[in-house]
Tab-separated table of C-alpha atoms in Angstrom:
chain	number	residue	atom	x	y	z
A	5	MET	CA	-17.077	-1.565	49.637
A	6	HIS	CA	-16.378	-5.193	48.818
A	7	LEU	CA	-17.334	-6.607	45.440
A	8	LEU	CA	-17.684	-10.184	44.284
A	9	LEU	CA	-16.062	-10.431	40.871
A	10	LEU	CA	-17.374	-13.601	39.305
A	11	LEU	CA	-14.794	-13.387	36.538
A	12	GLY	CA	-12.070	-13.849	39.096
A	13	GLY	CA	-14.122	-16.048	41.388
A	14	ALA	CA	-12.859	-14.285	44.531
A	15	ASN	CA	-13.814	-11.594	47.006
A	16	CYS	CA	-12.045	-8.389	46.067
A	17	SER	CA	-11.565	-5.079	47.764
A	18	SER	CA	-9.846	-1.852	46.850
A	19	SER	CA	-8.025	-0.287	49.781
A	20	PRO	CA	-4.928	1.593	48.608
A	21	THR	CA	-2.486	2.787	51.214
A	22	GLU	CA	-2.068	6.051	49.342
A	23	ALA	CA	-4.466	7.168	46.625
A	24	PRO	CA	-3.775	10.177	44.379
A	25	ALA	CA	-5.763	13.274	45.157
A	26	GLU	CA	-8.770	13.986	42.925
A	27	THR	CA	-7.892	16.540	40.253
A	28	THR	CA	-11.113	16.827	38.267
A	29	ALA	CA	-14.739	17.705	38.853
A	30	THR	CA	-15.884	14.084	38.620
A	31	LYS	CA	-18.264	12.813	41.296
A	32	ALA	CA	-18.080	9.303	42.706
A	33	ALA	CA	-21.273	7.422	43.576
A	34	PRO	CA	-22.118	3.933	44.838
A	35	LEU	CA	-22.657	1.391	42.089
A	36	PRO	CA	-26.382	0.777	41.477
A	37	PRO	CA	-27.966	-2.405	42.933
A	38	GLU	CA	-28.363	-3.915	39.453
A	39	PHE	CA	-24.677	-3.488	38.637
A	40	GLY	CA	-23.598	-6.917	39.861
A	41	ALA	CA	-26.366	-8.829	38.099
A	42	TYR	CA	-25.258	-7.322	34.794
A	43	TRP	CA	-21.486	-7.057	35.113
A	44	PHE	CA	-20.520	-9.904	37.471
A	45	GLN	CA	-22.027	-12.848	35.574
A	46	GLY	CA	-18.753	-13.958	33.980
A	47	LYS	CA	-19.420	-12.379	30.589
A	48	ALA	CA	-18.291	-9.341	28.658
A	49	GLU	CA	-20.523	-6.882	26.854
A	50	LEU	CA	-19.674	-6.804	23.134
A	51	THR	CA	-21.059	-4.078	20.866
A	52	SER	CA	-20.362	-3.625	17.153
A	53	TYR	CA	-20.602	-0.348	15.238
A	54	ASP	CA	-20.637	0.849	11.666
A	55	LEU	CA	-17.679	3.206	11.422
A	56	GLU	CA	-16.984	6.199	9.208
A	57	GLN	CA	-13.379	7.142	10.044
A	58	ALA	CA	-11.598	10.359	9.107
A	59	ARG	CA	-8.067	9.807	7.786
A	60	TYR	CA	-5.918	11.448	5.104
A	61	GLY	CA	-8.537	14.103	4.443
A	62	GLU	CA	-11.256	11.561	3.576
A	63	ILE	CA	-13.881	9.386	5.272
A	64	HIS	CA	-13.225	5.638	5.228
A	65	LYS	CA	-15.801	2.916	5.926
A	66	GLY	CA	-14.981	0.411	8.631
A	67	GLU	CA	-16.049	-1.338	11.817
A	68	ALA	CA	-15.619	-0.598	15.497
A	69	ALA	CA	-16.221	-2.627	18.635
A	70	LEU	CA	-16.453	-1.781	22.329
A	71	ILE	CA	-15.657	-4.695	24.637
A	72	PHE	CA	-16.424	-3.990	28.300
A	73	VAL	CA	-15.669	-6.523	31.039
A	74	THR	CA	-14.945	-6.490	34.780
A	75	GLU	CA	-11.779	-8.120	36.088
A	76	ASP	CA	-9.307	-8.067	38.965
A	77	PHE	CA	-6.297	-5.870	38.281
A	78	SER	CA	-2.915	-5.717	40.011
A	79	ARG	CA	-2.259	-2.315	41.532
A	80	ARG	CA	1.491	-2.979	41.662
A	81	LYS	CA	2.105	-4.724	38.329
A	82	GLN	CA	-0.789	-3.022	36.509
A	83	VAL	CA	-1.815	-6.153	34.638
A	84	LYS	CA	-4.745	-8.521	34.974
A	85	LEU	CA	-4.326	-10.887	37.911
A	86	ASP	CA	-4.124	-14.518	36.779
A	87	ASN	CA	-4.968	-15.853	40.250
A	88	PRO	CA	-6.923	-13.178	42.158
A	89	ALA	CA	-7.615	-15.494	45.089
A	90	GLN	CA	-3.878	-15.776	45.769
A	91	ALA	CA	-3.104	-12.066	45.476
A	92	PRO	CA	-2.872	-9.772	48.516
A	93	ALA	CA	-6.089	-7.831	49.074
A	94	SER	CA	-4.124	-4.569	48.934
A	95	ASP	CA	-2.978	-5.384	45.392
A	96	LYS	CA	-6.384	-6.283	43.925
A	97	VAL	CA	-8.356	-3.540	42.240
A	98	PRO	CA	-11.717	-4.404	40.613
A	99	VAL	CA	-11.780	-2.577	37.277
A	100	LEU	CA	-13.991	-2.094	34.269
A	101	LYS	CA	-11.788	-2.844	31.284
A	102	LEU	CA	-12.603	-1.390	27.886
A	103	ASN	CA	-11.019	-2.681	24.709
A	104	PHE	CA	-11.909	-0.129	22.023
A	105	GLU	CA	-11.212	-1.444	18.523
A	106	LYS	CA	-11.375	0.236	15.123
A	107	LYS	CA	-10.646	-1.351	11.727
A	108	PHE	CA	-10.827	0.436	8.374
A	109	LEU	CA	-9.113	0.570	4.987
A	110	THR	CA	-7.179	3.496	3.548
A	111	GLY	CA	-6.774	2.615	-0.114
A	112	ILE	CA	-4.870	-0.653	-0.432
A	113	TYR	CA	-3.830	-0.976	3.178
A	114	PRO	CA	-5.717	-1.595	6.447
A	115	TYR	CA	-5.652	0.218	9.776
A	116	SER	CA	-6.166	-1.519	13.105
A	117	ILE	CA	-6.420	0.539	16.303
A	118	LEU	CA	-6.912	-0.806	19.814
A	119	THR	CA	-7.100	1.157	23.060
A	120	SER	CA	-7.299	-0.701	26.384
A	121	THR	CA	-8.408	1.259	29.446
A	122	PHE	CA	-8.525	-0.001	33.042
A	123	THR	CA	-10.779	2.072	35.294
A	124	PRO	CA	-11.466	1.190	38.967
A	125	LEU	CA	-15.056	0.380	39.893
A	126	GLU	CA	-14.704	2.189	43.214
A	127	LEU	CA	-13.986	5.697	41.978
A	128	GLY	CA	-14.504	7.104	45.439
A	129	THR	CA	-11.432	5.195	46.617
A	130	ASP	CA	-9.492	5.064	43.344
A	131	PRO	CA	-10.459	8.195	41.420
A	132	HIS	CA	-8.032	7.761	38.513
A	133	THR	CA	-7.766	5.244	35.698
A	134	LEU	CA	-4.805	2.961	36.365
A	135	LYS	CA	-3.610	2.241	32.851
A	136	VAL	CA	-4.228	3.063	29.186
A	137	SER	CA	-2.473	1.465	26.235
A	138	THR	CA	-3.011	2.199	22.545
A	139	SER	CA	-1.539	0.533	19.486
A	140	VAL	CA	-1.984	1.508	15.842
A	141	GLN	CA	-0.958	-0.906	13.081
A	142	GLU	CA	-0.909	-0.247	9.349
A	143	TRP	CA	1.327	-1.183	6.428
A	144	CYS	CA	3.764	1.681	7.027
A	145	GLY	CA	4.483	0.348	10.520
A	146	HIS	CA	3.069	0.543	14.017
A	147	ILE	CA	3.057	2.872	17.013
A	148	PHE	CA	2.321	2.354	20.695
A	149	THR	CA	1.461	4.507	23.713
A	150	GLN	CA	1.061	3.402	27.331
A	151	LEU	CA	0.164	5.384	30.456
A	152	ASN	CA	0.670	3.858	33.901
A	153	LEU	CA	-0.611	5.605	37.017
A	154	ARG	CA	1.984	6.474	39.624
A	155	LYS	CA	1.313	8.358	42.864
A	156	LYS	CA	1.130	11.851	41.394
A	157	GLU	CA	1.631	11.391	37.645
A	158	TYR	CA	1.368	9.011	34.712
A	159	ALA	CA	4.481	7.255	33.432
A	160	VAL	CA	4.294	7.439	29.641
A	161	SER	CA	5.968	5.046	27.220
A	162	GLN	CA	5.728	5.857	23.518
A	163	LYS	CA	7.119	3.867	20.579
A	164	SER	CA	6.945	4.859	16.929
A	165	TYR	CA	8.492	4.111	13.562
A	166	PHE	CA	8.432	7.843	12.718
A	167	GLU	CA	11.840	9.495	13.154
A	168	SER	CA	10.268	12.679	14.521
A	169	GLU	CA	8.568	10.679	17.306
A	170	GLY	CA	10.899	7.757	17.934
A	171	ASP	CA	10.866	6.044	21.337
A	172	SER	CA	10.438	7.943	24.581
A	173	GLU	CA	9.882	7.427	28.310
A	174	THR	CA	8.347	10.515	29.924
A	175	THR	CA	5.800	11.527	32.559
A	176	LEU	CA	2.456	13.313	32.385
A	177	PRO	CA	1.027	15.371	35.270
A	178	LEU	CA	-2.023	13.725	36.787
A	179	ALA	CA	-5.093	14.689	34.732
A	180	LEU	CA	-8.434	13.470	33.488
A	181	LEU	CA	-8.083	11.272	30.393
A	182	GLU	CA	-10.532	11.283	27.510
A	183	ASP	CA	-9.907	7.549	27.110
A	184	GLU	CA	-11.409	6.876	30.557
A	185	LEU	CA	-14.655	8.781	29.967
A	186	TRP	CA	-16.217	5.832	28.151
A	187	SER	CA	-15.882	3.652	31.255
A	188	ARG	CA	-16.833	6.431	33.685
A	189	LEU	CA	-19.996	6.852	31.641
A	190	ARG	CA	-20.864	3.182	32.160
A	191	LEU	CA	-20.177	3.375	35.909
A	192	ASN	CA	-21.902	6.651	36.758
A	193	PRO	CA	-22.919	9.016	33.927
A	194	ALA	CA	-24.260	11.554	36.421
A	195	GLY	CA	-20.720	11.865	37.769
A	196	LEU	CA	-19.136	12.819	34.446
A	197	PRO	CA	-17.283	16.135	34.683
A	198	THR	CA	-19.043	19.138	33.150
A	199	GLY	CA	-18.131	22.750	32.603
A	200	SER	CA	-14.613	24.006	31.948
A	201	LEU	CA	-11.872	21.465	32.506
A	202	ARG	CA	-8.474	20.294	31.395
A	203	ILE	CA	-8.295	16.850	29.836
A	204	VAL	CA	-5.840	14.727	27.869
A	205	PRO	CA	-7.313	13.941	24.411
A	206	ALA	CA	-7.686	10.323	23.271
A	207	THR	CA	-4.329	8.624	22.815
A	208	ALA	CA	-5.352	7.225	19.412
A	209	TYR	CA	-6.265	10.714	18.178
A	210	ILE	CA	-2.972	12.113	19.500
A	211	ARG	CA	-0.934	9.490	17.652
A	212	LEU	CA	-2.859	9.698	14.372
A	213	GLN	CA	-2.504	13.477	14.308
A	214	HIS	CA	1.117	13.414	15.585
A	215	LEU	CA	0.415	15.768	18.482
A	216	PRO	CA	2.084	16.072	21.906
A	217	LEU	CA	0.443	14.130	24.724
A	218	GLN	CA	-0.725	16.806	27.166
A	219	ALA	CA	-3.839	18.124	28.886
A	220	GLU	CA	-5.868	20.667	26.919
A	221	ALA	CA	-8.635	23.092	27.809
A	222	ALA	CA	-12.164	21.928	26.993
A	223	THR	CA	-15.802	22.366	27.927
A	224	ALA	CA	-18.017	19.389	28.744
A	225	THR	CA	-21.813	19.101	28.743
A	226	LEU	CA	-24.280	16.344	29.622
A	227	ALA	CA	-27.801	16.649	28.221
A	228	ALA	CA	-30.736	14.832	26.680
A	229	ALA	CA	-29.911	13.811	23.115
A	230	PRO	CA	-32.057	15.340	20.362
A	231	ALA	CA	-34.523	13.021	18.657
A	232	SER	CA	-32.940	11.164	15.739
A	233	ASN	CA	-33.688	8.232	13.451
A	234	ARG	CA	-30.031	7.278	13.566
A	235	PHE	CA	-30.155	5.235	16.771
A	236	LYS	CA	-33.717	3.870	16.683
A	237	ALA	CA	-34.047	4.415	20.424
A	238	THR	CA	-35.535	6.938	22.807
A	239	GLY	CA	-34.456	8.356	26.144
A	240	LEU	CA	-30.852	8.930	25.115
A	241	GLN	CA	-28.293	11.290	26.570
A	242	VAL	CA	-25.270	12.873	24.948
A	243	TYR	CA	-21.999	13.742	26.627
A	244	LYS	CA	-20.037	16.279	24.618
A	245	LEU	CA	-16.482	17.544	24.875
A	246	THR	CA	-15.510	20.677	22.981
A	247	TYR	CA	-11.827	21.549	22.985
A	248	THR	CA	-10.537	25.083	22.518
A	249	SER	CA	-8.532	23.627	19.607
A	250	GLY	CA	-11.832	23.119	17.762
A	251	ARG	CA	-12.053	19.339	18.130
A	252	SER	CA	-15.238	17.876	19.612
A	253	LEU	CA	-16.447	14.466	20.763
A	254	ALA	CA	-20.108	13.552	21.365
A	255	ILE	CA	-20.992	10.160	22.926
A	256	TYR	CA	-24.637	9.036	22.723
A	257	PHE	CA	-25.848	6.557	25.343
A	258	GLU	CA	-28.927	5.158	27.070
A	259	SER	CA	-30.030	7.219	30.044
A	260	VAL	CA	-31.057	4.074	31.980
A	261	PHE	CA	-28.765	1.357	33.304
A	262	PRO	CA	-26.621	-0.242	31.898
A	263	HIS	CA	-26.098	2.950	29.845
A	264	ARG	CA	-25.149	1.206	26.607
A	265	ILE	CA	-23.324	3.392	24.098
A	266	LEU	CA	-25.282	3.893	20.870
A	267	GLY	CA	-22.626	5.785	18.931
A	268	TRP	CA	-20.356	8.784	18.764
A	269	ASP	CA	-19.273	11.724	16.602
A	270	GLU	CA	-15.705	13.046	16.614
A	271	THR	CA	-15.022	16.220	14.625
A	272	TYR	CA	-11.622	17.780	14.015
A	273	LEU	CA	-9.335	19.308	11.399
A	274	ASP	CA	-7.690	16.310	9.744
A	275	LYS	CA	-4.161	17.237	8.643
A	276	PRO	CA	-1.613	14.406	8.269
A	277	GLY	CA	-1.533	12.923	4.773
A	278	ALA	CA	-4.301	15.168	3.464
A	279	LYS	CA	-3.823	17.307	0.353
A	280	GLU	CA	-5.107	20.133	2.504
A	281	PRO	CA	-6.493	20.137	6.072
A	282	ARG	CA	-10.208	19.324	6.168
A	283	GLN	CA	-12.783	19.495	8.948
A	284	LEU	CA	-14.155	15.961	9.071
A	285	THR	CA	-16.401	13.957	11.392
A	286	THR	CA	-15.673	10.382	12.379
A	287	ARG	CA	-19.022	8.731	13.113
A	288	ALA	CA	-19.966	5.380	14.658
A	289	THR	CA	-23.468	3.890	14.943
A	290	ARG	CA	-24.332	0.762	16.891
A	291	LYS	CA	-25.192	-2.395	14.999
A	292	ARG	CA	-25.645	-5.110	17.620
A	293	SER	CA	-24.829	-5.966	21.231
A	294	LEU	CA	-24.546	-9.194	23.194
A	295	GLN	CA	-23.059	-10.574	26.392
A	296	LEU	CA	-20.600	-13.421	25.940
A	297	ASP	CA	-17.590	-15.089	27.584
A	298	TYR	CA	-15.778	-14.448	24.317
A	299	TRP	CA	-12.400	-15.710	25.569
A	300	ARG	CA	-13.852	-19.217	25.334
A	301	THR	CA	-15.048	-18.801	21.738
A	302	HIS	CA	-11.733	-18.972	19.863
A	303	ASN	CA	-12.231	-21.977	17.566
A	304	ASN	CA	-13.391	-22.062	13.937
A	305	GLU	CA	-16.768	-23.344	15.067
A	306	HIS	CA	-17.282	-20.067	16.941
A	307	LEU	CA	-17.010	-17.793	13.906
A	308	ASN	CA	-20.805	-17.554	13.908
A	309	TRP	CA	-20.551	-15.190	16.888
A	310	ARG	CA	-19.069	-12.604	14.529
A	311	ASP	CA	-22.167	-13.041	12.386
A	312	SER	CA	-24.274	-12.403	15.491
A	313	LEU	CA	-22.527	-9.056	15.898
A	314	GLY	CA	-22.674	-8.225	12.196
A	315	LEU	CA	-18.869	-8.144	11.991
A	316	SER	CA	-16.891	-9.189	8.911
A	317	ARG	CA	-14.965	-12.429	8.946
């Protein structure tokens, strides 16, 4: 299937010479007819959230943002193509990029977390996310994780200021990634994997809890969301992951296209830095959404766009 990516201004196709075999119960489906009108108009979808983040055995108020945008990605270099029209067709992969940002304060010092995920639009041809990178910055220092898809595994680069973690270059057997579920949900929620599965937990969660990066056993369900005053909307669905470790993640989203995400709950036993481990729930609830070519709104005169999203300056 050939897709016109207006962001790149060129015809793009995804035709890998050798694609990894599917390893999960996900189901690919053609993109809906309305997909292009929404996603290929040269704008990103920006959504802001009120955030209640678990850290150090307490809940901290903050903000989160999900930034979704389509772009042309280099299969070989695994970076955004600057000139898609000049790139070989075999190297261009249309992706849905998600930049997932969280900002919150822990006492005197701030946390900033960003996860970037690059998921192919044509999951039938390219069934695995190509790249994930996560960085966490706070006043103690910063840490970084990156996964790059190879033929039958992910190459993993991890950097950290903690002596026990240090810097490492390793590999991860090919597996479903929790970080990619947010984009898969936007592309085809009916194709989300359900039942028993093995999945790699979110890279940000792994780094904050100082856990090894590996696939874990979990159970996934997709169902109608119970009625709630929290989201001020009807016809919602909830996708829930429950790990055998006890951690759970529930993502609430609109059942109709474009399947906007209304919020999420993430519950786990919070250990690092806490006086004693506590079962806490990180919770995010949507504030506002808009579509904008935000990369062109970088001057002081454009600060009002943050007001439009209800984000702090």
